[in-house]
Amino acid sequence: GSVWLPPRGGGFFGRFGGGDGGGGNRKPIDRFVFGLGIAGGVEIARSIEKSEGLGRRHLSWPYILIGLNVLAFMLQGFMGDKLTMMGAKVNRAIAEGQFYRLLTSMFLHGSLGHLLVNSLSTYSIGPSVESWFGKKRFIALYLFSGFCGNLMSFYFLPQPSIGASGAVFGLLGALAFFLLRHRGLIRGSERNLTRFAYVIAINFAMVGSSTH
């Protein structure tokens, strides 16, 4: 999901339960998101391990993207709000020509729970989408969806934001299209629908957490 940045002076990591803000002040809905992510992650991991063709260990774009997100989150922790504000979707900065923010913001996260939700989403459906569409189409779809999501946010939402909800929902859309078009021909369709439901649930819960 994507999260909004707090008003100036609120402290980015303090608002979302990391850094100076600590975890003790986390709201109940934030704890719910974290718990849902853990429970969903366990079930997703089990289903993927049992999925035909996805149990093989190989380097692919979903895992590379998760690694990049984790690395970026570590850098956010070391650099504090500086890196976050350098790469977040900030409308005024984009209007002044910093178009790179439409891409960089999708690799930034506001808390460990936020990172977990997006990583689980990518881990859950990413390998299936990559397997069916191919590596090049997968990464093109991920980046293009994230870019379009941030572009829509730029036009319709004035608040600064970070997160990969556009990219994740782009993968969801591709997965839904493929399953509907080839329904009845794909093994393990129930497992795919379970993953689909988990991803939607944790992303909407993340949105609810960020708006409270």
PDB file of C-alpha atoms in Angstrom:
ATOM      1  CA  GLY A   1       0.000   0.000   0.000  1.00  0.00           C
ATOM      2  CA  SER A   2       0.887   3.642  -0.048  1.00  0.00           C
ATOM      3  CA  VAL A   3       0.986   5.890   2.963  1.00  0.00           C
ATOM      4  CA  TRP A   4       0.718   9.633   3.341  1.00  0.00           C
ATOM      5  CA  LEU A   5       3.519  11.641   4.865  1.00  0.00           C
ATOM      6  CA  PRO A   6       2.543  13.590   8.012  1.00  0.00           C
ATOM      7  CA  PRO A   7       2.453  17.387   8.204  1.00  0.00           C
ATOM      8  CA  ARG A   8       5.821  19.061   8.520  1.00  0.00           C
ATOM      9  CA  GLY A   9       7.272  18.720  11.963  1.00  0.00           C
ATOM     10  CA  GLY A  10       5.465  15.462  12.710  1.00  0.00           C
ATOM     11  CA  GLY A  11       8.452  13.283  11.915  1.00  0.00           C
ATOM     12  CA  PHE A  12       8.061  10.644   9.227  1.00  0.00           C
ATOM     13  CA  PHE A  13       9.306   7.603  11.112  1.00  0.00           C
ATOM     14  CA  GLY A  14       7.752   8.861  14.316  1.00  0.00           C
ATOM     15  CA  ARG A  15       4.311   8.911  12.677  1.00  0.00           C
ATOM     16  CA  PHE A  16       4.534   5.393  11.286  1.00  0.00           C
ATOM     17  CA  GLY A  17       6.044   3.581  14.239  1.00  0.00           C
ATOM     18  CA  GLY A  18       9.774   3.576  13.507  1.00  0.00           C
ATOM     19  CA  GLY A  19      12.808   5.611  14.465  1.00  0.00           C
ATOM     20  CA  ASP A  20      12.288   8.119  17.249  1.00  0.00           C
ATOM     21  CA  GLY A  21       8.578   7.451  17.401  1.00  0.00           C
ATOM     22  CA  GLY A  22       9.069   3.913  18.739  1.00  0.00           C
ATOM     23  CA  GLY A  23       6.552   1.121  18.574  1.00  0.00           C
ATOM     24  CA  GLY A  24       4.795   1.777  21.861  1.00  0.00           C
ATOM     25  CA  ASN A  25       2.462   4.415  20.470  1.00  0.00           C
ATOM     26  CA  ARG A  26       1.270   2.321  17.552  1.00  0.00           C
ATOM     27  CA  LYS A  27      -2.508   2.533  17.162  1.00  0.00           C
ATOM     28  CA  PRO A  28      -4.679  -0.603  17.332  1.00  0.00           C
ATOM     29  CA  ILE A  29      -5.267  -0.591  13.581  1.00  0.00           C
ATOM     30  CA  ASP A  30      -1.489  -0.469  13.009  1.00  0.00           C
ATOM     31  CA  ARG A  31      -1.065  -3.532  15.215  1.00  0.00           C
ATOM     32  CA  PHE A  32      -3.879  -5.197  13.274  1.00  0.00           C
ATOM     33  CA  VAL A  33      -2.085  -4.533   9.977  1.00  0.00           C
ATOM     34  CA  PHE A  34       1.151  -5.967  11.318  1.00  0.00           C
ATOM     35  CA  GLY A  35      -0.608  -9.063  12.683  1.00  0.00           C
ATOM     36  CA  LEU A  36      -2.539  -9.561   9.462  1.00  0.00           C
ATOM     37  CA  GLY A  37       0.677  -9.322   7.501  1.00  0.00           C
ATOM     38  CA  ILE A  38       2.356 -11.972   9.660  1.00  0.00           C
ATOM     39  CA  ALA A  39      -0.616 -14.366   9.466  1.00  0.00           C
ATOM     40  CA  GLY A  40      -1.011 -13.831   5.726  1.00  0.00           C
ATOM     41  CA  GLY A  41       2.711 -14.230   5.179  1.00  0.00           C
ATOM     42  CA  VAL A  42       2.772 -17.637   6.850  1.00  0.00           C
ATOM     43  CA  GLU A  43      -0.136 -18.916   4.735  1.00  0.00           C
ATOM     44  CA  ILE A  44       1.245 -17.370   1.556  1.00  0.00           C
ATOM     45  CA  ALA A  45       4.658 -18.929   2.125  1.00  0.00           C
ATOM     46  CA  ARG A  46       3.054 -22.342   2.627  1.00  0.00           C
ATOM     47  CA  SER A  47       0.942 -22.064  -0.501  1.00  0.00           C
ATOM     48  CA  ILE A  48       3.845 -20.899  -2.645  1.00  0.00           C
ATOM     49  CA  GLU A  49       6.071 -23.701  -1.442  1.00  0.00           C
ATOM     50  CA  LYS A  50       3.396 -26.160  -2.567  1.00  0.00           C
ATOM     51  CA  SER A  51       2.702 -24.433  -5.884  1.00  0.00           C
ATOM     52  CA  GLU A  52       3.846 -26.239  -8.994  1.00  0.00           C
ATOM     53  CA  GLY A  53       6.896 -24.636 -10.533  1.00  0.00           C
ATOM     54  CA  LEU A  54       7.246 -21.942  -7.860  1.00  0.00           C
ATOM     55  CA  GLY A  55       9.092 -24.009  -5.285  1.00  0.00           C
ATOM     56  CA  ARG A  56      12.324 -23.794  -7.244  1.00  0.00           C
ATOM     57  CA  ARG A  57      14.851 -21.309  -5.938  1.00  0.00           C
ATOM     58  CA  HIS A  58      15.882 -18.903  -8.652  1.00  0.00           C
ATOM     59  CA  LEU A  59      16.669 -15.221  -8.889  1.00  0.00           C
ATOM     60  CA  SER A  60      13.727 -13.360 -10.335  1.00  0.00           C
ATOM     61  CA  TRP A  61      12.338  -9.826 -10.388  1.00  0.00           C
ATOM     62  CA  PRO A  62       9.906 -10.198  -7.455  1.00  0.00           C
ATOM     63  CA  TYR A  63      12.781 -11.160  -5.142  1.00  0.00           C
ATOM     64  CA  ILE A  64      15.055  -8.463  -6.573  1.00  0.00           C
ATOM     65  CA  LEU A  65      12.358  -5.851  -5.947  1.00  0.00           C
ATOM     66  CA  ILE A  66      11.855  -7.058  -2.376  1.00  0.00           C
ATOM     67  CA  GLY A  67      15.612  -6.826  -1.839  1.00  0.00           C
ATOM     68  CA  LEU A  68      15.693  -3.289  -3.230  1.00  0.00           C
ATOM     69  CA  ASN A  69      12.821  -2.288  -0.941  1.00  0.00           C
ATOM     70  CA  VAL A  70      14.601  -3.710   2.103  1.00  0.00           C
ATOM     71  CA  LEU A  71      17.835  -1.953   1.132  1.00  0.00           C
ATOM     72  CA  ALA A  72      16.022   1.346   0.635  1.00  0.00           C
ATOM     73  CA  PHE A  73      14.302   0.939   4.017  1.00  0.00           C
ATOM     74  CA  MET A  74      17.669   0.358   5.701  1.00  0.00           C
ATOM     75  CA  LEU A  75      19.023   3.499   4.045  1.00  0.00           C
ATOM     76  CA  GLN A  76      15.955   5.401   5.254  1.00  0.00           C
ATOM     77  CA  GLY A  77      16.776   4.252   8.765  1.00  0.00           C
ATOM     78  CA  PHE A  78      20.384   5.424   8.490  1.00  0.00           C
ATOM     79  CA  MET A  79      19.560   8.741   6.808  1.00  0.00           C
ATOM     80  CA  GLY A  80      16.368   9.550   8.701  1.00  0.00           C
ATOM     81  CA  ASP A  81      13.838  11.732   6.909  1.00  0.00           C
ATOM     82  CA  LYS A  82      16.396  13.014   4.391  1.00  0.00           C
ATOM     83  CA  LEU A  83      16.173  10.102   1.936  1.00  0.00           C
ATOM     84  CA  THR A  84      12.417   9.884   2.364  1.00  0.00           C
ATOM     85  CA  MET A  85      11.872  13.520   1.490  1.00  0.00           C
ATOM     86  CA  MET A  86      14.319  13.250  -1.419  1.00  0.00           C
ATOM     87  CA  GLY A  87      12.320  10.460  -3.053  1.00  0.00           C
ATOM     88  CA  ALA A  88       8.719  10.836  -1.882  1.00  0.00           C
ATOM     89  CA  LYS A  89       5.868  11.865  -4.146  1.00  0.00           C
ATOM     90  CA  VAL A  90       5.718  15.584  -3.373  1.00  0.00           C
ATOM     91  CA  ASN A  91       3.456  17.403  -5.799  1.00  0.00           C
ATOM     92  CA  ARG A  92       5.200  20.767  -5.682  1.00  0.00           C
ATOM     93  CA  ALA A  93       8.597  19.169  -6.323  1.00  0.00           C
ATOM     94  CA  ILE A  94       7.217  17.138  -9.233  1.00  0.00           C
ATOM     95  CA  ALA A  95       5.599  20.244 -10.698  1.00  0.00           C
ATOM     96  CA  GLU A  96       9.010  21.907 -10.568  1.00  0.00           C
ATOM     97  CA  GLY A  97      10.509  19.142 -12.707  1.00  0.00           C
ATOM     98  CA  GLN A  98      11.530  16.385 -10.272  1.00  0.00           C
ATOM     99  CA  PHE A  99       9.718  13.714 -12.265  1.00  0.00           C
ATOM    100  CA  TYR A 100      11.938  10.937 -10.897  1.00  0.00           C
ATOM    101  CA  ARG A 101       9.785  11.050  -7.737  1.00  0.00           C
ATOM    102  CA  LEU A 102       7.019   9.292  -9.670  1.00  0.00           C
ATOM    103  CA  LEU A 103       9.275   6.211  -9.626  1.00  0.00           C
ATOM    104  CA  THR A 104      11.442   6.560  -6.514  1.00  0.00           C
ATOM    105  CA  SER A 105       8.489   6.933  -4.143  1.00  0.00           C
ATOM    106  CA  MET A 106       7.382   3.354  -4.834  1.00  0.00           C
ATOM    107  CA  PHE A 107      10.598   2.018  -3.269  1.00  0.00           C
ATOM    108  CA  LEU A 108      10.201   3.918   0.017  1.00  0.00           C
ATOM    109  CA  HIS A 109       8.252   2.781   3.084  1.00  0.00           C
ATOM    110  CA  GLY A 110       7.000   4.418   6.242  1.00  0.00           C
ATOM    111  CA  SER A 111       7.466   1.581   8.738  1.00  0.00           C
ATOM    112  CA  LEU A 112       8.427  -2.061   9.084  1.00  0.00           C
ATOM    113  CA  GLY A 113       4.743  -2.979   8.808  1.00  0.00           C
ATOM    114  CA  HIS A 114       4.427  -0.982   5.593  1.00  0.00           C
ATOM    115  CA  LEU A 115       7.494  -2.729   4.142  1.00  0.00           C
ATOM    116  CA  LEU A 116       6.134  -6.100   5.242  1.00  0.00           C
ATOM    117  CA  VAL A 117       2.770  -5.540   3.546  1.00  0.00           C
ATOM    118  CA  ASN A 118       4.302  -4.568   0.199  1.00  0.00           C
ATOM    119  CA  SER A 119       6.916  -7.316   0.376  1.00  0.00           C
ATOM    120  CA  LEU A 120       4.279  -9.955   1.143  1.00  0.00           C
ATOM    121  CA  SER A 121       2.134  -8.667  -1.699  1.00  0.00           C
ATOM    122  CA  THR A 122       5.017  -8.871  -4.163  1.00  0.00           C
ATOM    123  CA  TYR A 123       6.132 -12.261  -2.837  1.00  0.00           C
ATOM    124  CA  SER A 124       2.607 -13.626  -2.986  1.00  0.00           C
ATOM    125  CA  ILE A 125       1.610 -12.806  -6.549  1.00  0.00           C
ATOM    126  CA  GLY A 126       4.842 -11.682  -8.189  1.00  0.00           C
ATOM    127  CA  PRO A 127       6.245 -15.121  -9.078  1.00  0.00           C
ATOM    128  CA  SER A 128       2.966 -16.171 -10.716  1.00  0.00           C
ATOM    129  CA  VAL A 129       2.745 -12.975 -12.779  1.00  0.00           C
ATOM    130  CA  GLU A 130       6.388 -13.274 -13.812  1.00  0.00           C
ATOM    131  CA  SER A 131       5.955 -16.931 -14.722  1.00  0.00           C
ATOM    132  CA  TRP A 132       2.924 -16.261 -16.919  1.00  0.00           C
ATOM    133  CA  PHE A 133       3.968 -12.955 -18.496  1.00  0.00           C
ATOM    134  CA  GLY A 134       7.757 -13.286 -18.576  1.00  0.00           C
ATOM    135  CA  LYS A 135      10.507 -11.383 -16.780  1.00  0.00           C
ATOM    136  CA  LYS A 136      10.629  -8.377 -19.094  1.00  0.00           C
ATOM    137  CA  ARG A 137       6.867  -7.878 -19.112  1.00  0.00           C
ATOM    138  CA  PHE A 138       6.762  -8.317 -15.342  1.00  0.00           C
ATOM    139  CA  ILE A 139       9.258  -5.570 -14.517  1.00  0.00           C
ATOM    140  CA  ALA A 140       7.759  -3.309 -17.186  1.00  0.00           C
ATOM    141  CA  LEU A 141       4.283  -3.873 -15.722  1.00  0.00           C
ATOM    142  CA  TYR A 142       5.488  -3.247 -12.156  1.00  0.00           C
ATOM    143  CA  LEU A 143       7.267   0.012 -12.949  1.00  0.00           C
ATOM    144  CA  PHE A 144       4.589   1.275 -15.333  1.00  0.00           C
ATOM    145  CA  SER A 145       1.793   0.530 -12.853  1.00  0.00           C
ATOM    146  CA  GLY A 146       3.676   2.228 -10.036  1.00  0.00           C
ATOM    147  CA  PHE A 147       4.389   5.238 -12.241  1.00  0.00           C
ATOM    148  CA  CYS A 148       0.741   5.530 -13.318  1.00  0.00           C
ATOM    149  CA  GLY A 149      -0.452   5.150  -9.731  1.00  0.00           C
ATOM    150  CA  ASN A 150       1.813   7.966  -8.589  1.00  0.00           C
ATOM    151  CA  LEU A 151       0.790  10.065 -11.576  1.00  0.00           C
ATOM    152  CA  MET A 152      -2.866   9.681 -10.601  1.00  0.00           C
ATOM    153  CA  SER A 153      -1.946  10.541  -7.017  1.00  0.00           C
ATOM    154  CA  PHE A 154      -0.141  13.632  -8.272  1.00  0.00           C
ATOM    155  CA  TYR A 155      -3.252  14.860 -10.062  1.00  0.00           C
ATOM    156  CA  PHE A 156      -5.855  13.968  -7.447  1.00  0.00           C
ATOM    157  CA  LEU A 157      -4.148  13.883  -4.023  1.00  0.00           C
ATOM    158  CA  PRO A 158      -2.223  16.904  -2.723  1.00  0.00           C
ATOM    159  CA  GLN A 159      -0.601  15.016   0.176  1.00  0.00           C
ATOM    160  CA  PRO A 160       2.986  13.753  -0.158  1.00  0.00           C
ATOM    161  CA  SER A 161       3.077   9.952  -0.176  1.00  0.00           C
ATOM    162  CA  ILE A 162       5.279   6.895  -0.540  1.00  0.00           C
ATOM    163  CA  GLY A 163       4.597   3.237  -1.269  1.00  0.00           C
ATOM    164  CA  ALA A 164       4.093   0.738  -4.057  1.00  0.00           C
ATOM    165  CA  SER A 165       0.316   0.375  -4.066  1.00  0.00           C
ATOM    166  CA  GLY A 166       0.092   1.337  -7.743  1.00  0.00           C
ATOM    167  CA  ALA A 167       2.652  -1.310  -8.693  1.00  0.00           C
ATOM    168  CA  VAL A 168       1.032  -3.970  -6.490  1.00  0.00           C
ATOM    169  CA  PHE A 169      -2.460  -3.318  -7.832  1.00  0.00           C
ATOM    170  CA  GLY A 170      -1.050  -3.393 -11.351  1.00  0.00           C
ATOM    171  CA  LEU A 171       0.190  -6.921 -10.643  1.00  0.00           C
ATOM    172  CA  LEU A 172      -3.205  -7.773  -9.159  1.00  0.00           C
ATOM    173  CA  GLY A 173      -4.941  -6.524 -12.282  1.00  0.00           C
ATOM    174  CA  ALA A 174      -2.670  -8.583 -14.526  1.00  0.00           C
ATOM    175  CA  LEU A 175      -3.231 -11.655 -12.365  1.00  0.00           C
ATOM    176  CA  ALA A 176      -7.012 -11.193 -12.399  1.00  0.00           C
ATOM    177  CA  PHE A 177      -7.019 -10.718 -16.178  1.00  0.00           C
ATOM    178  CA  PHE A 178      -4.950 -13.850 -16.735  1.00  0.00           C
ATOM    179  CA  LEU A 179      -7.042 -16.000 -14.394  1.00  0.00           C
ATOM    180  CA  LEU A 180     -10.308 -14.820 -15.928  1.00  0.00           C
ATOM    181  CA  ARG A 181      -9.093 -15.279 -19.471  1.00  0.00           C
ATOM    182  CA  HIS A 182      -7.696 -18.765 -18.801  1.00  0.00           C
ATOM    183  CA  ARG A 183     -10.076 -19.923 -16.087  1.00  0.00           C
ATOM    184  CA  GLY A 184     -10.452 -23.677 -16.011  1.00  0.00           C
ATOM    185  CA  LEU A 185      -7.072 -24.233 -17.657  1.00  0.00           C
ATOM    186  CA  ILE A 186      -4.796 -23.327 -14.744  1.00  0.00           C
ATOM    187  CA  ARG A 187      -3.899 -25.690 -11.945  1.00  0.00           C
ATOM    188  CA  GLY A 188      -4.079 -24.365  -8.401  1.00  0.00           C
ATOM    189  CA  SER A 189      -6.565 -21.628  -9.212  1.00  0.00           C
ATOM    190  CA  GLU A 190      -7.880 -21.761  -5.635  1.00  0.00           C
ATOM    191  CA  ARG A 191      -4.399 -21.044  -4.292  1.00  0.00           C
ATOM    192  CA  ASN A 192      -4.082 -18.103  -6.656  1.00  0.00           C
ATOM    193  CA  LEU A 193      -7.432 -16.735  -5.524  1.00  0.00           C
ATOM    194  CA  THR A 194      -6.326 -17.120  -1.899  1.00  0.00           C
ATOM    195  CA  ARG A 195      -3.213 -15.095  -2.591  1.00  0.00           C
ATOM    196  CA  PHE A 196      -5.323 -12.536  -4.426  1.00  0.00           C
ATOM    197  CA  ALA A 197      -7.598 -12.167  -1.390  1.00  0.00           C
ATOM    198  CA  TYR A 198      -4.676 -11.851   1.028  1.00  0.00           C
ATOM    199  CA  VAL A 199      -3.017  -9.133  -1.012  1.00  0.00           C
ATOM    200  CA  ILE A 200      -6.232  -7.114  -1.268  1.00  0.00           C
ATOM    201  CA  ALA A 201      -6.934  -7.519   2.455  1.00  0.00           C
ATOM    202  CA  ILE A 202      -3.524  -6.429   3.692  1.00  0.00           C
ATOM    203  CA  ASN A 203      -3.296  -3.501   1.272  1.00  0.00           C
ATOM    204  CA  PHE A 204      -6.716  -2.140   2.201  1.00  0.00           C
ATOM    205  CA  ALA A 205      -5.845  -2.609   5.873  1.00  0.00           C
ATOM    206  CA  MET A 206      -2.646  -0.652   5.246  1.00  0.00           C
ATOM    207  CA  VAL A 207      -4.643   2.156   3.650  1.00  0.00           C
ATOM    208  CA  GLY A 208      -6.963   2.213   6.649  1.00  0.00           C
ATOM    209  CA  SER A 209      -3.981   2.385   8.994  1.00  0.00           C
ATOM    210  CA  SER A 210      -2.375   5.283   7.123  1.00  0.00           C
ATOM    211  CA  THR A 211      -5.532   7.385   7.161  1.00  0.00           C
ATOM    212  CA  HIS A 212      -6.144   7.150  10.929  1.00  0.00           C
TER     213      HIS A 212
END
